[in-house]
JSON list of C-alpha atoms in Angstrom, two decimals:
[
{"chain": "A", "resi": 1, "resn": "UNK", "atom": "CA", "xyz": [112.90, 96.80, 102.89]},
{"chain": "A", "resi": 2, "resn": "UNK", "atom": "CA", "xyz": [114.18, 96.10, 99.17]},
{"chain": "A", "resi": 3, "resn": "UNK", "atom": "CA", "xyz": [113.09, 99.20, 97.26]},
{"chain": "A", "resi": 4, "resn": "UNK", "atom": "CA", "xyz": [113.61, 98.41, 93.11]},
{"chain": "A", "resi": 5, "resn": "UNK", "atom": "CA", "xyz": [114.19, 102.06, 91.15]},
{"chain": "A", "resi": 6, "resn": "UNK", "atom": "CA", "xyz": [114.07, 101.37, 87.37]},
{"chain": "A", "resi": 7, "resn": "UNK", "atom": "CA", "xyz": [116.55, 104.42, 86.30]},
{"chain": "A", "resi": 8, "resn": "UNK", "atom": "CA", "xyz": [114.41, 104.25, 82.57]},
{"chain": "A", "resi": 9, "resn": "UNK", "atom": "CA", "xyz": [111.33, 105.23, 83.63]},
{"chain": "A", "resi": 10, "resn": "UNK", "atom": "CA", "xyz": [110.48, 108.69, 86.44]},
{"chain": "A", "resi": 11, "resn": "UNK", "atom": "CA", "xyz": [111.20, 107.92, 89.94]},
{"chain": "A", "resi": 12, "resn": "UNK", "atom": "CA", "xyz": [108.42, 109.61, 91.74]},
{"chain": "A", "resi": 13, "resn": "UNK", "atom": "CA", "xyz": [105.75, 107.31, 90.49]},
{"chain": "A", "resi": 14, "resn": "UNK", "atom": "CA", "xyz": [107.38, 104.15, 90.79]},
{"chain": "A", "resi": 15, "resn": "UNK", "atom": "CA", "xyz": [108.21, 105.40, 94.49]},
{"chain": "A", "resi": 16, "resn": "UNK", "atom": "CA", "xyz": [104.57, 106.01, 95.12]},
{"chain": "A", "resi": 17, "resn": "UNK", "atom": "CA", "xyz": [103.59, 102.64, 93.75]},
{"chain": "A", "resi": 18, "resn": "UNK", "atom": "CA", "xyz": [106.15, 100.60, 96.07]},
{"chain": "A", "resi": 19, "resn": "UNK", "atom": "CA", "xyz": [104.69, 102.51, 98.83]},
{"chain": "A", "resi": 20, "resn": "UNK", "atom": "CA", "xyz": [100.85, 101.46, 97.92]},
{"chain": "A", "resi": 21, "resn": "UNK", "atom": "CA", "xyz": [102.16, 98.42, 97.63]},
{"chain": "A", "resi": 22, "resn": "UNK", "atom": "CA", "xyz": [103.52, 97.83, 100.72]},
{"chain": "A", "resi": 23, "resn": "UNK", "atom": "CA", "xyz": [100.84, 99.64, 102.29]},
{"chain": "A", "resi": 24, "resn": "UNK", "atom": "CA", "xyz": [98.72, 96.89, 100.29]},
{"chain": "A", "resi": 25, "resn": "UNK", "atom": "CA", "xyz": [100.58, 93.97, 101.62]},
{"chain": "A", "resi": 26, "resn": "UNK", "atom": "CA", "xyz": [100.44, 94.91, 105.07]},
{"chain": "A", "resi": 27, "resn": "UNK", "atom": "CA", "xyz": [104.36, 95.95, 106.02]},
{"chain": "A", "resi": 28, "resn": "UNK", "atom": "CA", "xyz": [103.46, 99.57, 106.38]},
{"chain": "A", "resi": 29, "resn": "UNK", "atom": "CA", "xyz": [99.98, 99.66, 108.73]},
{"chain": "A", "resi": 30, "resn": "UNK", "atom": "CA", "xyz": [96.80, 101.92, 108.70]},
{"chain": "A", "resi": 31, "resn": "UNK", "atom": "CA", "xyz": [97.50, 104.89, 111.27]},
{"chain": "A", "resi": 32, "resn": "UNK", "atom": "CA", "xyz": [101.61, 104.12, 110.81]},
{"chain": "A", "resi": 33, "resn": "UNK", "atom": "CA", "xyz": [103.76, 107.19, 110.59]},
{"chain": "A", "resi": 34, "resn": "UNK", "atom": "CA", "xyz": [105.98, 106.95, 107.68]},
{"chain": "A", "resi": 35, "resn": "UNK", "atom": "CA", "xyz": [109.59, 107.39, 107.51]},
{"chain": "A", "resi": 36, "resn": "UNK", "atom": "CA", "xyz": [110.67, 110.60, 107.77]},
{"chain": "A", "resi": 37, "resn": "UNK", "atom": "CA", "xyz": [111.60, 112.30, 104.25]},
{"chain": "A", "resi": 38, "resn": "UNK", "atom": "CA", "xyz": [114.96, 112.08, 105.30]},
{"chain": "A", "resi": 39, "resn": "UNK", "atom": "CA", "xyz": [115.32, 108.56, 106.24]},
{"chain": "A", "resi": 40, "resn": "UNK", "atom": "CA", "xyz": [112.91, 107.07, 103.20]},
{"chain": "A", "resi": 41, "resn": "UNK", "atom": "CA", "xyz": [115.49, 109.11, 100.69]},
{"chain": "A", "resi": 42, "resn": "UNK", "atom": "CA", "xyz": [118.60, 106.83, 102.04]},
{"chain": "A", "resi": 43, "resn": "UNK", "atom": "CA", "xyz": [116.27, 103.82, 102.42]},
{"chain": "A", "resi": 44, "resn": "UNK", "atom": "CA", "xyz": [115.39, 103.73, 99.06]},
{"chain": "A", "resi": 45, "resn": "UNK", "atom": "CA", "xyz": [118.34, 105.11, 97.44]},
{"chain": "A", "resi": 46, "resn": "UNK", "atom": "CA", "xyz": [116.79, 108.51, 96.34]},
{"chain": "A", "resi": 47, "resn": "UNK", "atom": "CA", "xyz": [116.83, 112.14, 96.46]},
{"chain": "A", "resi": 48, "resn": "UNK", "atom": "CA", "xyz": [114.54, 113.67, 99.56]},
{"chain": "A", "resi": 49, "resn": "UNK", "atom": "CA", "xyz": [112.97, 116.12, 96.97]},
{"chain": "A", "resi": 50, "resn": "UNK", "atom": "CA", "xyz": [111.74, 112.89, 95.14]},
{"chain": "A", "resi": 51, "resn": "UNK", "atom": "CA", "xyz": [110.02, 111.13, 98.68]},
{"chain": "A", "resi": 52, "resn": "UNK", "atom": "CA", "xyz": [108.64, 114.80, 99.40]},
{"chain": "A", "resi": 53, "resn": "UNK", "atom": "CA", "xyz": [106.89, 114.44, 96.20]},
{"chain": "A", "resi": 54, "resn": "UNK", "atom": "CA", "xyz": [105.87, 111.29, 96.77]},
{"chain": "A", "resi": 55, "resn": "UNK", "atom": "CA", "xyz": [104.48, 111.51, 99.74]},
{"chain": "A", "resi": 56, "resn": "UNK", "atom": "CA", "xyz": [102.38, 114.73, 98.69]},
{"chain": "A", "resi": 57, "resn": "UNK", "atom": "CA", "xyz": [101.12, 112.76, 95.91]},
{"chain": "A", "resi": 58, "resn": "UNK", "atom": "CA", "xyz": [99.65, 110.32, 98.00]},
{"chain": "A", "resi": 59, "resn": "UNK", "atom": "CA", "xyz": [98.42, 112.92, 100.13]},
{"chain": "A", "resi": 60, "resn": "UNK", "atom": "CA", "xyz": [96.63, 113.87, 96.99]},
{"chain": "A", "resi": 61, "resn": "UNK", "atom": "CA", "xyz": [95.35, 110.56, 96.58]},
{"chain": "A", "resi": 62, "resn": "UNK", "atom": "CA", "xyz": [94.13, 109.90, 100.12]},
{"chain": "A", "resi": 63, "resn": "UNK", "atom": "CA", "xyz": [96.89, 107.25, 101.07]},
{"chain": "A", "resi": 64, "resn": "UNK", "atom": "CA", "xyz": [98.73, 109.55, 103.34]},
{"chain": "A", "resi": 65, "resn": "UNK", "atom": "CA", "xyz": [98.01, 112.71, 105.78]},
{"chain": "A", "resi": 66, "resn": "UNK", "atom": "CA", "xyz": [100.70, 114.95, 107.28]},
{"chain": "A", "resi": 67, "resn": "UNK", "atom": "CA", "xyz": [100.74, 116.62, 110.56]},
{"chain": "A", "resi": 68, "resn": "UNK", "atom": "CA", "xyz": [102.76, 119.35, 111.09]},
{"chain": "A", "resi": 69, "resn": "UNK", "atom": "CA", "xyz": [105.86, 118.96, 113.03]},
{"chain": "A", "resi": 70, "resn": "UNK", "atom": "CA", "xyz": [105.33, 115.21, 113.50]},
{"chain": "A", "resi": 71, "resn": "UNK", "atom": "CA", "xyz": [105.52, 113.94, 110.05]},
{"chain": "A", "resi": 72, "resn": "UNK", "atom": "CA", "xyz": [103.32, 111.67, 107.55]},
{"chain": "A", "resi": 73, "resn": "UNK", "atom": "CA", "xyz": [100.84, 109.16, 108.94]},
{"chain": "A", "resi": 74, "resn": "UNK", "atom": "CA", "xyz": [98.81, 106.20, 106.58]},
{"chain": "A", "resi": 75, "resn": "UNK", "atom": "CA", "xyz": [95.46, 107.13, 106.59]},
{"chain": "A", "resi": 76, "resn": "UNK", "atom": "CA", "xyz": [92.88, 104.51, 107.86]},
{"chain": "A", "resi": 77, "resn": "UNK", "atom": "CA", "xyz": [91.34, 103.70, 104.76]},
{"chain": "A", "resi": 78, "resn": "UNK", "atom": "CA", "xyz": [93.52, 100.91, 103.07]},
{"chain": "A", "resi": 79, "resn": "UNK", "atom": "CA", "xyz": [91.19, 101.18, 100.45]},
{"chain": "A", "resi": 80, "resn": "UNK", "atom": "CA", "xyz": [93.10, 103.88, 98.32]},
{"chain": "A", "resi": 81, "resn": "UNK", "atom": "CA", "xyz": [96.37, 101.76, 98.35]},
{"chain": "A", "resi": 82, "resn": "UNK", "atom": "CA", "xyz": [94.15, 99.08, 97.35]},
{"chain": "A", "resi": 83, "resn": "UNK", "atom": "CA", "xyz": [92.62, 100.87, 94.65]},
{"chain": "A", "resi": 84, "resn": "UNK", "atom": "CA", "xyz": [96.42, 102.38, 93.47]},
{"chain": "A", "resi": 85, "resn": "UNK", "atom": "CA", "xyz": [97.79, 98.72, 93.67]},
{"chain": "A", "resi": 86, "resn": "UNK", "atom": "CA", "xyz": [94.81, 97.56, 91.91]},
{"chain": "A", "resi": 87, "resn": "UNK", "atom": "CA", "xyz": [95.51, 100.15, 88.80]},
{"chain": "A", "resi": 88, "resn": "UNK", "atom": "CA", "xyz": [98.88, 99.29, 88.76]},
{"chain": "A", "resi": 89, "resn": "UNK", "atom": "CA", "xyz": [98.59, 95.55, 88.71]},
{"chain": "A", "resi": 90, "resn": "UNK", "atom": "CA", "xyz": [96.12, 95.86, 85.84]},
{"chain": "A", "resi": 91, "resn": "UNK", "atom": "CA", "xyz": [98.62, 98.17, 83.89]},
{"chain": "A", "resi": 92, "resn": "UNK", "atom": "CA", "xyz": [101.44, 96.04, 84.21]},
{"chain": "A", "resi": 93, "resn": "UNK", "atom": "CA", "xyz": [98.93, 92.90, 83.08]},
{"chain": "A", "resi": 94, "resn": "UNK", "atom": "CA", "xyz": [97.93, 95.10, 79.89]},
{"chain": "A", "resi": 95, "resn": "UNK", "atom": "CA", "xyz": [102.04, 96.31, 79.05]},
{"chain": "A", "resi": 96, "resn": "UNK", "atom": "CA", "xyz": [103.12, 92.45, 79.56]},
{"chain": "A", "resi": 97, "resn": "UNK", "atom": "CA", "xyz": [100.03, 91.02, 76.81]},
{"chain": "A", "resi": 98, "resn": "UNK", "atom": "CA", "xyz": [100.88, 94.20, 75.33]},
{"chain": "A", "resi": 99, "resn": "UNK", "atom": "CA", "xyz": [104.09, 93.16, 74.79]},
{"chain": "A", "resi": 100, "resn": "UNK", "atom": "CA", "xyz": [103.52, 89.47, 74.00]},
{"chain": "A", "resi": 101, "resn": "UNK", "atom": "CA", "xyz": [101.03, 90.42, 71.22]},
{"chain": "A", "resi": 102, "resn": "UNK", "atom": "CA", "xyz": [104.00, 92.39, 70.05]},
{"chain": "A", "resi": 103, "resn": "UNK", "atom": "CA", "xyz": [106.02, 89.38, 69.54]},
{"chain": "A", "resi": 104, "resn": "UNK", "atom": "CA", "xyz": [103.38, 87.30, 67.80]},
{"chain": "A", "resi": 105, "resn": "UNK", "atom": "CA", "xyz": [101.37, 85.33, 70.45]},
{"chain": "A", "resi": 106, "resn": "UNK", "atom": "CA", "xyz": [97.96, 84.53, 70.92]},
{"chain": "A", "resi": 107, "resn": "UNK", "atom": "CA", "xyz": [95.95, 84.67, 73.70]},
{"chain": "A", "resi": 108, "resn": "UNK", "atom": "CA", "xyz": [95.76, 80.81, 74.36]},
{"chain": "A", "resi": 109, "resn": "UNK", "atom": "CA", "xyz": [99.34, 81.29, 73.83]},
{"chain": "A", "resi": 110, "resn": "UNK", "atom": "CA", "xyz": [100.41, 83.37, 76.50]},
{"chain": "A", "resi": 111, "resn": "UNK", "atom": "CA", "xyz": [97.87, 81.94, 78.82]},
{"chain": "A", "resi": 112, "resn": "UNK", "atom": "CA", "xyz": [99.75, 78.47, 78.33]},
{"chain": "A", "resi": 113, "resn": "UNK", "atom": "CA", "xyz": [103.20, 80.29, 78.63]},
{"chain": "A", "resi": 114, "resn": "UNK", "atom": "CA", "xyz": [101.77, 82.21, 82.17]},
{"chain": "A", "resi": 115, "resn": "UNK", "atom": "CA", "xyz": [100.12, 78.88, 83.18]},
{"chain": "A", "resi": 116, "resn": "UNK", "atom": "CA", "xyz": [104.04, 76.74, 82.47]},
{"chain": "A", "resi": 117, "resn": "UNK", "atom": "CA", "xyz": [106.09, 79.86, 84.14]}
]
């Protein structure tokens, strides 16, 4: 699995995100356990203190569970990877017309440049 860490921006959320998003798109499965700490850290390039953290966060948010002595599990409900992905997909939508705004386009104009790309 290709994990992309953007050094300019905290590493915990972005780690979270990757993980609702392949929880989203099906390569991690409802009931799955997850990589160990451990083994995620040298997967994705990272220090294990930074997958801990992850992981409890999306304990927090009802993505994952942990059971003691055997590790962190998906939850069933795909629906709170949904709803993270869905967050994140509309904030990166709002940062990129954000952005475009920012260099002087319309809205008919960057719906023209999305439509050509």
């Amino acid at each position: 699995m290709q994990w992309v860490i953007d050094k300019n921006r905290p590493i915990c959320p972005q780690l979270c995100e990757q993980i609702c998003v392949n929880i989203a798109c099906g390569r991690y499965k409802e009931g799955e356990r997850m990589p160990s700490v451990r083994e995620m850290a040298v997967e994705a390039g990272v220090n294990p203190n930074t997958v801990q953290r992850a992981y409890e966060t999306l304990e927090t948010q009802g993505v994952l569970y942990s059971v003691r002595g055997s590790g962190w599990f998906i939850t069933e409900e795909k629906a709170s990877s949904e709803k993270i992905l869905d967050e994140l997909l509309r904030e990166k939508t709002e940062e990129y017309f954000t952005a475009m705004k920012a260099l002087g386009m319309n809205e008919e104009q960057i719906k023209q440049y999305v439509k050509e790309w």
